[in-house]
Amino acid sequence: MESKRESKLGLGLWKVPKEQCAQVVYDAIQLGYRHLDCACDYGNEKEVGEGLARVFREGICARDELSIASKLWNTYHHSEHVEPALRRTLGDLGIDYLDSYLIHFPIAQEFVPFETRYPPEWFFDPDATSPHMQLAPVPLHETWSAMEVLVRRGLAKSIGVCNYNSGLLRDLMAYASIKPVDLQIEVHPYLTQEKLIRQAHSYGIEVTAFSPLGAASYMELDMASPGESVLLEPALIETAKRHGKTPAQVALRWGLQRGYSVVTKSSKTERLKENLQLFDFELSSDEMADIAALNRNRRFNDPGVFCASVFHTQCPIYD
């Protein structure tokens, strides 16, 4: 597979169990994946590092053949905590630099020291009688300025953001000395995000879609119901039959043809292989339009919903 193609399809490490993670990373890279999407909050960066160490030890590929991204967690938004957070990630991954470091959410929470709890997750004190999130008064421009220092020091080749809306992105572009390279957002046929993607591309910002299969990532968290699976839609099923592919492959191909990268998660080797088989077919303009017409503006990963219901704190970032 060509490197340009590989860079458009990433392995997402969210919800990959620790006991499987090192093997999944090893298997994925051996199969041809070259982009890894990590995060402090996923709680498995040490295990990702174990998989990487084996890859490098066996000579499967070199560090500079990989694109490795990670994310700054909400509790490290104060400027003095940004670099230590990245260095902790680098230590866990066993590498010297990241290809991309992203602000995970435009949400600042009070600092939790590494020795108290790592990763800190959402509750400030999970053992409290009534646990909740504790927000911190840190402006996003302060966090971004500290992110820029990471690039100047060679700790991250580029920086970017996740889960930003159009207003936050426009504001960021007004004050950033080092511009964001990547915007990572939830995108799938039920949430097509046309305006935000066009805006990012107009700024020269690459877009990466997480949860490109929609509800599949959220059913086990009770954040989606089986009936909300886009893979059950006739438009995907019929298109898949025409091309001799699966509905999941069609959904991923649809994303690639819209001009952005996608990150997918799987712990199964056969699914990892299947997700790579996207470059030997092309969807027609009518097929692309039929899939786009499925849009419901259905967002599964919404802090305005799950922070209130699970973490007892009002924290909307989308109106």
PDB file of C-alpha atoms in Angstrom:
ATOM      1  CA  MET A   1       0.000   0.000   0.000  1.00  0.00           C
ATOM      2  CA  GLU A   2       1.280   3.453  -0.842  1.00  0.00           C
ATOM      3  CA  SER A   3       2.302   5.695   2.039  1.00  0.00           C
ATOM      4  CA  LYS A   4      -0.137   8.426   0.958  1.00  0.00           C
ATOM      5  CA  ARG A   5      -2.980   5.944   1.257  1.00  0.00           C
ATOM      6  CA  GLU A   6      -1.720   4.585   4.560  1.00  0.00           C
ATOM      7  CA  SER A   7      -1.673   8.056   6.054  1.00  0.00           C
ATOM      8  CA  LYS A   8      -5.385   8.488   5.272  1.00  0.00           C
ATOM      9  CA  LEU A   9      -6.396   5.456   7.338  1.00  0.00           C
ATOM     10  CA  GLY A  10      -5.408   5.382  10.985  1.00  0.00           C
ATOM     11  CA  LEU A  11      -5.683   2.894  13.820  1.00  0.00           C
ATOM     12  CA  GLY A  12      -7.690   4.370  16.677  1.00  0.00           C
ATOM     13  CA  LEU A  13      -6.710   3.134  20.139  1.00  0.00           C
ATOM     14  CA  TRP A  14      -9.807   4.310  22.042  1.00  0.00           C
ATOM     15  CA  LYS A  15     -11.349   1.435  24.008  1.00  0.00           C
ATOM     16  CA  VAL A  16      -8.673  -1.083  22.976  1.00  0.00           C
ATOM     17  CA  PRO A  17      -8.170  -3.154  26.171  1.00  0.00           C
ATOM     18  CA  LYS A  18      -4.741  -2.917  27.780  1.00  0.00           C
ATOM     19  CA  GLU A  19      -4.206  -6.658  27.651  1.00  0.00           C
ATOM     20  CA  GLN A  20      -4.705  -6.664  23.863  1.00  0.00           C
ATOM     21  CA  CYS A  21      -3.266  -3.285  22.950  1.00  0.00           C
ATOM     22  CA  ALA A  22       0.411  -4.136  22.358  1.00  0.00           C
ATOM     23  CA  GLN A  23      -0.529  -7.044  20.084  1.00  0.00           C
ATOM     24  CA  VAL A  24      -3.107  -4.967  18.200  1.00  0.00           C
ATOM     25  CA  VAL A  25      -0.524  -2.246  17.521  1.00  0.00           C
ATOM     26  CA  TYR A  26       2.026  -4.815  16.398  1.00  0.00           C
ATOM     27  CA  ASP A  27      -0.467  -6.631  14.144  1.00  0.00           C
ATOM     28  CA  ALA A  28      -1.792  -3.399  12.625  1.00  0.00           C
ATOM     29  CA  ILE A  29       1.643  -2.067  11.721  1.00  0.00           C
ATOM     30  CA  GLN A  30       2.635  -5.448  10.331  1.00  0.00           C
ATOM     31  CA  LEU A  31      -0.487  -5.362   8.136  1.00  0.00           C
ATOM     32  CA  GLY A  32       0.368  -1.905   6.801  1.00  0.00           C
ATOM     33  CA  TYR A  33      -1.133   0.701   9.128  1.00  0.00           C
ATOM     34  CA  ARG A  34       1.193   3.656   9.526  1.00  0.00           C
ATOM     35  CA  HIS A  35      -0.903   6.133  11.492  1.00  0.00           C
ATOM     36  CA  LEU A  36      -1.713   5.583  15.180  1.00  0.00           C
ATOM     37  CA  ASP A  37      -4.258   7.715  17.018  1.00  0.00           C
ATOM     38  CA  CYS A  38      -3.503   7.684  20.745  1.00  0.00           C
ATOM     39  CA  ALA A  39      -4.504   9.732  23.790  1.00  0.00           C
ATOM     40  CA  CYS A  40      -3.652  10.017  27.460  1.00  0.00           C
ATOM     41  CA  ASP A  41      -7.325   9.486  28.252  1.00  0.00           C
ATOM     42  CA  TYR A  42      -7.421   6.121  26.485  1.00  0.00           C
ATOM     43  CA  GLY A  43      -5.337   4.720  29.342  1.00  0.00           C
ATOM     44  CA  ASN A  44      -3.251   2.393  27.157  1.00  0.00           C
ATOM     45  CA  GLU A  45      -0.284   4.435  25.926  1.00  0.00           C
ATOM     46  CA  LYS A  46       2.216   2.254  27.811  1.00  0.00           C
ATOM     47  CA  GLU A  47       0.833  -0.771  26.018  1.00  0.00           C
ATOM     48  CA  VAL A  48       0.972   1.073  22.683  1.00  0.00           C
ATOM     49  CA  GLY A  49       4.628   1.722  23.524  1.00  0.00           C
ATOM     50  CA  GLU A  50       5.204  -1.987  24.106  1.00  0.00           C
ATOM     51  CA  GLY A  51       3.794  -2.752  20.679  1.00  0.00           C
ATOM     52  CA  LEU A  52       5.940  -0.045  19.086  1.00  0.00           C
ATOM     53  CA  ALA A  53       9.071  -1.318  20.829  1.00  0.00           C
ATOM     54  CA  ARG A  54       8.493  -4.776  19.361  1.00  0.00           C
ATOM     55  CA  VAL A  55       7.900  -3.293  15.900  1.00  0.00           C
ATOM     56  CA  PHE A  56      11.160  -1.340  16.043  1.00  0.00           C
ATOM     57  CA  ARG A  57      13.082  -4.236  17.584  1.00  0.00           C
ATOM     58  CA  GLU A  58      12.016  -6.599  14.793  1.00  0.00           C
ATOM     59  CA  GLY A  59      12.661  -4.019  12.074  1.00  0.00           C
ATOM     60  CA  ILE A  60       9.103  -4.056  10.715  1.00  0.00           C
ATOM     61  CA  CYS A  61       9.358  -0.304  10.147  1.00  0.00           C
ATOM     62  CA  ALA A  62      11.328   2.677  11.417  1.00  0.00           C
ATOM     63  CA  ARG A  63       9.997   5.467  13.601  1.00  0.00           C
ATOM     64  CA  ASP A  64      10.032   7.959  10.742  1.00  0.00           C
ATOM     65  CA  GLU A  65       7.759   5.682   8.706  1.00  0.00           C
ATOM     66  CA  LEU A  66       4.990   6.108  11.285  1.00  0.00           C
ATOM     67  CA  SER A  67       2.684   9.011  12.037  1.00  0.00           C
ATOM     68  CA  ILE A  68       1.818   8.968  15.743  1.00  0.00           C
ATOM     69  CA  ALA A  69      -0.718  11.345  17.252  1.00  0.00           C
ATOM     70  CA  SER A  70      -1.759  11.841  20.860  1.00  0.00           C
ATOM     71  CA  LYS A  71      -3.925  14.290  22.760  1.00  0.00           C
ATOM     72  CA  LEU A  72      -3.668  16.733  25.647  1.00  0.00           C
ATOM     73  CA  TRP A  73      -6.210  15.858  28.307  1.00  0.00           C
ATOM     74  CA  ASN A  74      -8.579  18.431  29.827  1.00  0.00           C
ATOM     75  CA  THR A  75      -6.807  18.565  33.201  1.00  0.00           C
ATOM     76  CA  TYR A  76      -3.535  19.761  31.636  1.00  0.00           C
ATOM     77  CA  HIS A  77      -4.744  22.966  29.957  1.00  0.00           C
ATOM     78  CA  HIS A  78      -2.794  25.349  32.226  1.00  0.00           C
ATOM     79  CA  SER A  79       0.346  26.404  30.365  1.00  0.00           C
ATOM     80  CA  GLU A  80       2.696  24.914  32.969  1.00  0.00           C
ATOM     81  CA  HIS A  81       1.088  21.474  32.606  1.00  0.00           C
ATOM     82  CA  VAL A  82       1.103  21.136  28.809  1.00  0.00           C
ATOM     83  CA  GLU A  83       4.721  20.114  28.296  1.00  0.00           C
ATOM     84  CA  PRO A  84       4.837  17.710  31.273  1.00  0.00           C
ATOM     85  CA  ALA A  85       1.687  16.050  29.901  1.00  0.00           C
ATOM     86  CA  LEU A  86       3.316  15.543  26.525  1.00  0.00           C
ATOM     87  CA  ARG A  87       6.540  14.263  28.066  1.00  0.00           C
ATOM     88  CA  ARG A  88       4.532  11.723  30.065  1.00  0.00           C
ATOM     89  CA  THR A  89       2.906  10.540  26.834  1.00  0.00           C
ATOM     90  CA  LEU A  90       6.280  10.316  25.084  1.00  0.00           C
ATOM     91  CA  GLY A  91       7.684   8.306  27.982  1.00  0.00           C
ATOM     92  CA  ASP A  92       4.770   5.893  27.904  1.00  0.00           C
ATOM     93  CA  LEU A  93       4.991   5.495  24.124  1.00  0.00           C
ATOM     94  CA  GLY A  94       8.774   5.123  24.254  1.00  0.00           C
ATOM     95  CA  ILE A  95       9.425   7.701  21.532  1.00  0.00           C
ATOM     96  CA  ASP A  96      11.153  11.099  21.328  1.00  0.00           C
ATOM     97  CA  TYR A  97       8.509  13.128  19.504  1.00  0.00           C
ATOM     98  CA  LEU A  98       4.937  13.065  18.266  1.00  0.00           C
ATOM     99  CA  ASP A  99       3.947  13.717  14.698  1.00  0.00           C
ATOM    100  CA  SER A 100       0.839  15.474  15.966  1.00  0.00           C
ATOM    101  CA  TYR A 101      -0.374  16.599  19.397  1.00  0.00           C
ATOM    102  CA  LEU A 102      -3.994  17.666  19.693  1.00  0.00           C
ATOM    103  CA  ILE A 103      -6.113  19.424  22.308  1.00  0.00           C
ATOM    104  CA  HIS A 104      -8.570  16.634  23.102  1.00  0.00           C
ATOM    105  CA  PHE A 105     -11.569  18.792  24.048  1.00  0.00           C
ATOM    106  CA  PRO A 106     -12.086  22.560  24.332  1.00  0.00           C
ATOM    107  CA  ILE A 107     -12.774  21.921  28.013  1.00  0.00           C
ATOM    108  CA  ALA A 108     -10.394  22.964  30.804  1.00  0.00           C
ATOM    109  CA  GLN A 109     -10.611  21.023  34.073  1.00  0.00           C
ATOM    110  CA  GLU A 110      -8.697  21.455  37.305  1.00  0.00           C
ATOM    111  CA  PHE A 111      -5.266  19.860  37.370  1.00  0.00           C
ATOM    112  CA  VAL A 112      -4.862  16.356  38.785  1.00  0.00           C
ATOM    113  CA  PRO A 113      -1.199  15.431  39.506  1.00  0.00           C
ATOM    114  CA  PHE A 114       0.205  12.325  37.814  1.00  0.00           C
ATOM    115  CA  GLU A 115       0.892  10.723  41.179  1.00  0.00           C
ATOM    116  CA  THR A 116      -2.732  11.222  42.259  1.00  0.00           C
ATOM    117  CA  ARG A 117      -4.289   9.557  39.230  1.00  0.00           C
ATOM    118  CA  TYR A 118      -3.247   8.910  35.654  1.00  0.00           C
ATOM    119  CA  PRO A 119      -5.037   9.159  33.382  1.00  0.00           C
ATOM    120  CA  PRO A 120      -7.213  11.567  35.390  1.00  0.00           C
ATOM    121  CA  GLU A 121     -10.425  10.923  33.424  1.00  0.00           C
ATOM    122  CA  TRP A 122     -13.441  13.189  33.982  1.00  0.00           C
ATOM    123  CA  PHE A 123     -14.216  13.238  37.716  1.00  0.00           C
ATOM    124  CA  PHE A 124     -12.050  15.537  39.815  1.00  0.00           C
ATOM    125  CA  ASP A 125     -12.401  13.180  42.776  1.00  0.00           C
ATOM    126  CA  PRO A 126     -14.086   9.883  41.847  1.00  0.00           C
ATOM    127  CA  ASP A 127     -14.146   8.846  45.515  1.00  0.00           C
ATOM    128  CA  ALA A 128     -16.149  11.874  46.639  1.00  0.00           C
ATOM    129  CA  THR A 129     -19.640  11.408  48.024  1.00  0.00           C
ATOM    130  CA  SER A 130     -21.032  13.205  44.999  1.00  0.00           C
ATOM    131  CA  PRO A 131     -18.314  13.080  42.316  1.00  0.00           C
ATOM    132  CA  HIS A 132     -18.368  15.677  39.540  1.00  0.00           C
ATOM    133  CA  MET A 133     -16.175  17.450  37.036  1.00  0.00           C
ATOM    134  CA  GLN A 134     -14.325  20.526  38.255  1.00  0.00           C
ATOM    135  CA  LEU A 135     -13.863  23.064  35.491  1.00  0.00           C
ATOM    136  CA  ALA A 136     -10.898  25.455  35.436  1.00  0.00           C
ATOM    137  CA  PRO A 137     -10.816  29.084  34.219  1.00  0.00           C
ATOM    138  CA  VAL A 138      -8.153  28.553  31.549  1.00  0.00           C
ATOM    139  CA  PRO A 139      -8.648  30.337  28.213  1.00  0.00           C
ATOM    140  CA  LEU A 140      -7.962  28.254  25.134  1.00  0.00           C
ATOM    141  CA  HIS A 141      -5.414  30.769  23.841  1.00  0.00           C
ATOM    142  CA  GLU A 142      -3.234  30.059  26.905  1.00  0.00           C
ATOM    143  CA  THR A 143      -3.301  26.343  26.167  1.00  0.00           C
ATOM    144  CA  TRP A 144      -2.551  26.906  22.500  1.00  0.00           C
ATOM    145  CA  SER A 145       0.435  29.130  23.257  1.00  0.00           C
ATOM    146  CA  ALA A 146       1.892  26.325  25.370  1.00  0.00           C
ATOM    147  CA  MET A 147       1.215  23.870  22.544  1.00  0.00           C
ATOM    148  CA  GLU A 148       3.233  26.081  20.190  1.00  0.00           C
ATOM    149  CA  VAL A 149       6.229  25.783  22.513  1.00  0.00           C
ATOM    150  CA  LEU A 150       6.162  22.021  21.975  1.00  0.00           C
ATOM    151  CA  VAL A 151       6.683  22.497  18.240  1.00  0.00           C
ATOM    152  CA  ARG A 152       9.521  24.957  18.789  1.00  0.00           C
ATOM    153  CA  ARG A 153      11.222  22.448  21.080  1.00  0.00           C
ATOM    154  CA  GLY A 154      10.855  19.586  18.632  1.00  0.00           C
ATOM    155  CA  LEU A 155       8.591  17.536  20.885  1.00  0.00           C
ATOM    156  CA  ALA A 156       5.737  17.606  18.368  1.00  0.00           C
ATOM    157  CA  LYS A 157       6.064  18.093  14.633  1.00  0.00           C
ATOM    158  CA  SER A 158       2.616  19.646  14.450  1.00  0.00           C
ATOM    159  CA  ILE A 159      -0.292  20.586  16.681  1.00  0.00           C
ATOM    160  CA  GLY A 160      -4.034  20.584  16.237  1.00  0.00           C
ATOM    161  CA  VAL A 161      -7.402  20.327  17.918  1.00  0.00           C
ATOM    162  CA  CYS A 162     -10.262  17.899  18.422  1.00  0.00           C
ATOM    163  CA  ASN A 163     -13.949  18.558  18.927  1.00  0.00           C
ATOM    164  CA  TYR A 164     -13.768  22.251  18.002  1.00  0.00           C
ATOM    165  CA  ASN A 165     -16.806  23.935  16.485  1.00  0.00           C
ATOM    166  CA  SER A 166     -16.621  26.541  13.732  1.00  0.00           C
ATOM    167  CA  GLY A 167     -16.530  29.521  16.111  1.00  0.00           C
ATOM    168  CA  LEU A 168     -13.656  28.115  18.158  1.00  0.00           C
ATOM    169  CA  LEU A 169     -11.759  27.217  15.001  1.00  0.00           C
ATOM    170  CA  ARG A 170     -12.179  30.714  13.561  1.00  0.00           C
ATOM    171  CA  ASP A 171     -11.020  32.235  16.849  1.00  0.00           C
ATOM    172  CA  LEU A 172      -7.986  29.928  16.984  1.00  0.00           C
ATOM    173  CA  MET A 173      -6.901  30.915  13.493  1.00  0.00           C
ATOM    174  CA  ALA A 174      -7.007  34.587  14.539  1.00  0.00           C
ATOM    175  CA  TYR A 175      -4.487  34.236  17.374  1.00  0.00           C
ATOM    176  CA  ALA A 176      -2.363  31.186  16.522  1.00  0.00           C
ATOM    177  CA  SER A 177       1.281  31.910  15.712  1.00  0.00           C
ATOM    178  CA  ILE A 178       1.688  28.262  14.714  1.00  0.00           C
ATOM    179  CA  LYS A 179      -1.461  27.242  12.887  1.00  0.00           C
ATOM    180  CA  PRO A 180      -3.271  23.967  13.605  1.00  0.00           C
ATOM    181  CA  VAL A 181      -2.482  21.232  11.103  1.00  0.00           C
ATOM    182  CA  ASP A 182      -5.305  18.859  11.996  1.00  0.00           C
ATOM    183  CA  LEU A 183      -8.906  19.069  13.156  1.00  0.00           C
ATOM    184  CA  GLN A 184     -10.248  15.775  14.499  1.00  0.00           C
ATOM    185  CA  ILE A 185     -14.034  15.558  14.731  1.00  0.00           C
ATOM    186  CA  GLU A 186     -16.839  13.018  14.766  1.00  0.00           C
ATOM    187  CA  VAL A 187     -17.948  12.414  11.163  1.00  0.00           C
ATOM    188  CA  HIS A 188     -20.095   9.643   9.697  1.00  0.00           C
ATOM    189  CA  PRO A 189     -23.123   9.425   7.382  1.00  0.00           C
ATOM    190  CA  TYR A 190     -25.458  10.471  10.228  1.00  0.00           C
ATOM    191  CA  LEU A 191     -23.242  13.493  11.037  1.00  0.00           C
ATOM    192  CA  THR A 192     -21.752  14.800   7.810  1.00  0.00           C
ATOM    193  CA  GLN A 193     -20.394  18.138   9.140  1.00  0.00           C
ATOM    194  CA  GLU A 194     -20.214  19.729   5.660  1.00  0.00           C
ATOM    195  CA  LYS A 195     -19.819  23.341   6.837  1.00  0.00           C
ATOM    196  CA  LEU A 196     -17.149  22.633   9.429  1.00  0.00           C
ATOM    197  CA  ILE A 197     -15.141  20.461   7.032  1.00  0.00           C
ATOM    198  CA  ARG A 198     -15.305  23.144   4.334  1.00  0.00           C
ATOM    199  CA  GLN A 199     -14.192  25.768   6.839  1.00  0.00           C
ATOM    200  CA  ALA A 200     -11.227  23.692   8.005  1.00  0.00           C
ATOM    201  CA  HIS A 201     -10.134  22.973   4.453  1.00  0.00           C
ATOM    202  CA  SER A 202     -10.407  26.674   3.578  1.00  0.00           C
ATOM    203  CA  TYR A 203      -7.794  27.311   6.283  1.00  0.00           C
ATOM    204  CA  GLY A 204      -5.561  24.539   4.943  1.00  0.00           C
ATOM    205  CA  ILE A 205      -6.333  22.347   7.969  1.00  0.00           C
ATOM    206  CA  GLU A 206      -6.516  18.594   7.451  1.00  0.00           C
ATOM    207  CA  VAL A 207      -9.617  16.890   8.866  1.00  0.00           C
ATOM    208  CA  THR A 208      -9.585  13.500  10.574  1.00  0.00           C
ATOM    209  CA  ALA A 209     -12.848  11.693  11.258  1.00  0.00           C
ATOM    210  CA  PHE A 210     -13.239   9.667  14.407  1.00  0.00           C
ATOM    211  CA  SER A 211     -16.129   7.224  14.822  1.00  0.00           C
ATOM    212  CA  PRO A 212     -16.516   7.007  11.013  1.00  0.00           C
ATOM    213  CA  LEU A 213     -18.941   4.103  11.442  1.00  0.00           C
ATOM    214  CA  GLY A 214     -21.161   6.084  13.789  1.00  0.00           C
ATOM    215  CA  ALA A 215     -23.027   4.238  16.525  1.00  0.00           C
ATOM    216  CA  ALA A 216     -20.739   1.186  16.479  1.00  0.00           C
ATOM    217  CA  SER A 217     -18.341   2.787  18.949  1.00  0.00           C
ATOM    218  CA  TYR A 218     -21.051   3.878  21.376  1.00  0.00           C
ATOM    219  CA  MET A 219     -23.519   1.016  21.783  1.00  0.00           C
ATOM    220  CA  GLU A 220     -21.455  -0.690  24.487  1.00  0.00           C
ATOM    221  CA  LEU A 221     -21.386   2.624  26.383  1.00  0.00           C
ATOM    222  CA  ASP A 222     -25.188   2.980  26.191  1.00  0.00           C
ATOM    223  CA  MET A 223     -24.687   6.161  24.172  1.00  0.00           C
ATOM    224  CA  ALA A 224     -26.371   4.675  21.086  1.00  0.00           C
ATOM    225  CA  SER A 225     -28.939   2.011  20.326  1.00  0.00           C
ATOM    226  CA  PRO A 226     -28.517  -0.866  17.826  1.00  0.00           C
ATOM    227  CA  GLY A 227     -31.238   0.686  15.678  1.00  0.00           C
ATOM    228  CA  GLU A 228     -29.029   3.727  15.116  1.00  0.00           C
ATOM    229  CA  SER A 229     -26.395   1.792  13.202  1.00  0.00           C
ATOM    230  CA  VAL A 230     -25.745   3.462   9.860  1.00  0.00           C
ATOM    231  CA  LEU A 231     -24.518   0.087   8.607  1.00  0.00           C
ATOM    232  CA  LEU A 232     -28.165  -1.049   8.465  1.00  0.00           C
ATOM    233  CA  GLU A 233     -29.069   1.653   5.968  1.00  0.00           C
ATOM    234  CA  PRO A 234     -30.153   0.351   2.524  1.00  0.00           C
ATOM    235  CA  ALA A 235     -27.966   2.991   0.831  1.00  0.00           C
ATOM    236  CA  LEU A 236     -24.856   1.399   2.343  1.00  0.00           C
ATOM    237  CA  ILE A 237     -26.023  -2.199   2.030  1.00  0.00           C
ATOM    238  CA  GLU A 238     -26.953  -1.863  -1.648  1.00  0.00           C
ATOM    239  CA  THR A 239     -23.774   0.054  -2.483  1.00  0.00           C
ATOM    240  CA  ALA A 240     -21.724  -2.608  -0.718  1.00  0.00           C
ATOM    241  CA  LYS A 241     -23.359  -5.347  -2.789  1.00  0.00           C
ATOM    242  CA  ARG A 242     -22.604  -3.517  -6.030  1.00  0.00           C
ATOM    243  CA  HIS A 243     -18.919  -3.236  -5.154  1.00  0.00           C
ATOM    244  CA  GLY A 244     -18.473  -6.602  -3.437  1.00  0.00           C
ATOM    245  CA  LYS A 245     -17.627  -4.870  -0.175  1.00  0.00           C
ATOM    246  CA  THR A 246     -19.097  -4.593   3.327  1.00  0.00           C
ATOM    247  CA  PRO A 247     -21.242  -1.658   4.472  1.00  0.00           C
ATOM    248  CA  ALA A 248     -18.409  -0.693   6.839  1.00  0.00           C
ATOM    249  CA  GLN A 249     -15.931  -0.534   3.952  1.00  0.00           C
ATOM    250  CA  VAL A 250     -18.356   1.625   2.008  1.00  0.00           C
ATOM    251  CA  ALA A 251     -18.761   4.021   4.951  1.00  0.00           C
ATOM    252  CA  LEU A 252     -14.991   4.330   5.295  1.00  0.00           C
ATOM    253  CA  ARG A 253     -14.492   4.788   1.549  1.00  0.00           C
ATOM    254  CA  TRP A 254     -17.177   7.501   1.560  1.00  0.00           C
ATOM    255  CA  GLY A 255     -15.154   9.381   4.160  1.00  0.00           C
ATOM    256  CA  LEU A 256     -11.898   9.076   2.239  1.00  0.00           C
ATOM    257  CA  GLN A 257     -13.524  10.330  -0.960  1.00  0.00           C
ATOM    258  CA  ARG A 258     -14.813  13.380   0.905  1.00  0.00           C
ATOM    259  CA  GLY A 259     -11.199  14.407   1.378  1.00  0.00           C
ATOM    260  CA  TYR A 260     -10.378  13.605   4.978  1.00  0.00           C
ATOM    261  CA  SER A 261      -8.594  10.891   6.939  1.00  0.00           C
ATOM    262  CA  VAL A 262     -10.403   8.319   9.057  1.00  0.00           C
ATOM    263  CA  VAL A 263      -9.372   6.474  12.202  1.00  0.00           C
ATOM    264  CA  THR A 264     -10.927   3.099  12.933  1.00  0.00           C
ATOM    265  CA  LYS A 265     -10.625   0.822  15.928  1.00  0.00           C
ATOM    266  CA  SER A 266     -10.599  -2.938  16.025  1.00  0.00           C
ATOM    267  CA  SER A 267      -8.913  -5.621  18.109  1.00  0.00           C
ATOM    268  CA  LYS A 268      -9.591  -8.316  15.496  1.00  0.00           C
ATOM    269  CA  THR A 269      -6.988  -9.063  12.834  1.00  0.00           C
ATOM    270  CA  GLU A 270      -9.602  -9.909  10.199  1.00  0.00           C
ATOM    271  CA  ARG A 271     -11.334  -6.558  10.760  1.00  0.00           C
ATOM    272  CA  LEU A 272      -8.017  -4.708  10.640  1.00  0.00           C
ATOM    273  CA  LYS A 273      -7.386  -6.336   7.257  1.00  0.00           C
ATOM    274  CA  GLU A 274     -10.889  -5.543   6.042  1.00  0.00           C
ATOM    275  CA  ASN A 275     -10.533  -1.877   6.964  1.00  0.00           C
ATOM    276  CA  LEU A 276      -7.417  -1.617   4.804  1.00  0.00           C
ATOM    277  CA  GLN A 277      -9.203  -2.850   1.685  1.00  0.00           C
ATOM    278  CA  LEU A 278     -10.568   0.522   0.629  1.00  0.00           C
ATOM    279  CA  PHE A 279      -8.384   1.486  -2.298  1.00  0.00           C
ATOM    280  CA  ASP A 280      -9.484  -0.942  -5.009  1.00  0.00           C
ATOM    281  CA  PHE A 281     -12.920   0.593  -5.590  1.00  0.00           C
ATOM    282  CA  GLU A 282     -14.502   4.024  -5.926  1.00  0.00           C
ATOM    283  CA  LEU A 283     -17.981   5.289  -5.143  1.00  0.00           C
ATOM    284  CA  SER A 284     -19.879   7.123  -7.858  1.00  0.00           C
ATOM    285  CA  SER A 285     -21.130  10.670  -7.370  1.00  0.00           C
ATOM    286  CA  ASP A 286     -24.679   9.321  -7.006  1.00  0.00           C
ATOM    287  CA  GLU A 287     -23.577   6.815  -4.378  1.00  0.00           C
ATOM    288  CA  MET A 288     -21.710   9.557  -2.499  1.00  0.00           C
ATOM    289  CA  ALA A 289     -24.816  11.754  -2.577  1.00  0.00           C
ATOM    290  CA  ASP A 290     -27.138   8.949  -1.452  1.00  0.00           C
ATOM    291  CA  ILE A 291     -24.946   8.295   1.595  1.00  0.00           C
ATOM    292  CA  ALA A 292     -24.612  11.990   2.415  1.00  0.00           C
ATOM    293  CA  ALA A 293     -28.414  12.257   2.324  1.00  0.00           C
ATOM    294  CA  LEU A 294     -28.537  10.019   5.412  1.00  0.00           C
ATOM    295  CA  ASN A 295     -27.379  12.954   7.556  1.00  0.00           C
ATOM    296  CA  ARG A 296     -29.415  13.387  10.763  1.00  0.00           C
ATOM    297  CA  ASN A 297     -26.982  15.674  12.590  1.00  0.00           C
ATOM    298  CA  ARG A 298     -26.811  12.813  15.099  1.00  0.00           C
ATOM    299  CA  ARG A 299     -23.821  13.332  17.363  1.00  0.00           C
ATOM    300  CA  PHE A 300     -22.925  10.374  19.591  1.00  0.00           C
ATOM    301  CA  ASN A 301     -19.903  11.906  21.331  1.00  0.00           C
ATOM    302  CA  ASP A 302     -21.466  15.022  22.875  1.00  0.00           C
ATOM    303  CA  PRO A 303     -20.188  16.417  26.208  1.00  0.00           C
ATOM    304  CA  GLY A 304     -23.394  18.416  26.463  1.00  0.00           C
ATOM    305  CA  VAL A 305     -25.158  15.069  26.919  1.00  0.00           C
ATOM    306  CA  PHE A 306     -22.746  12.669  28.606  1.00  0.00           C
ATOM    307  CA  CYS A 307     -21.138  15.175  31.005  1.00  0.00           C
ATOM    308  CA  ALA A 308     -24.552  15.990  32.443  1.00  0.00           C
ATOM    309  CA  SER A 309     -25.863  12.437  32.583  1.00  0.00           C
ATOM    310  CA  VAL A 310     -22.694  10.604  33.653  1.00  0.00           C
ATOM    311  CA  PHE A 311     -20.425  13.199  35.261  1.00  0.00           C
ATOM    312  CA  HIS A 312     -23.114  15.410  36.849  1.00  0.00           C
ATOM    313  CA  THR A 313     -21.781  18.581  35.236  1.00  0.00           C
ATOM    314  CA  GLN A 314     -23.242  20.827  32.562  1.00  0.00           C
ATOM    315  CA  CYS A 315     -20.559  21.132  29.878  1.00  0.00           C
ATOM    316  CA  PRO A 316     -21.954  21.675  26.389  1.00  0.00           C
ATOM    317  CA  ILE A 317     -19.558  22.610  23.579  1.00  0.00           C
ATOM    318  CA  TYR A 318     -22.042  22.366  20.688  1.00  0.00           C
ATOM    319  CA  ASP A 319     -25.237  24.408  20.501  1.00  0.00           C
TER     320      ASP A 319
END
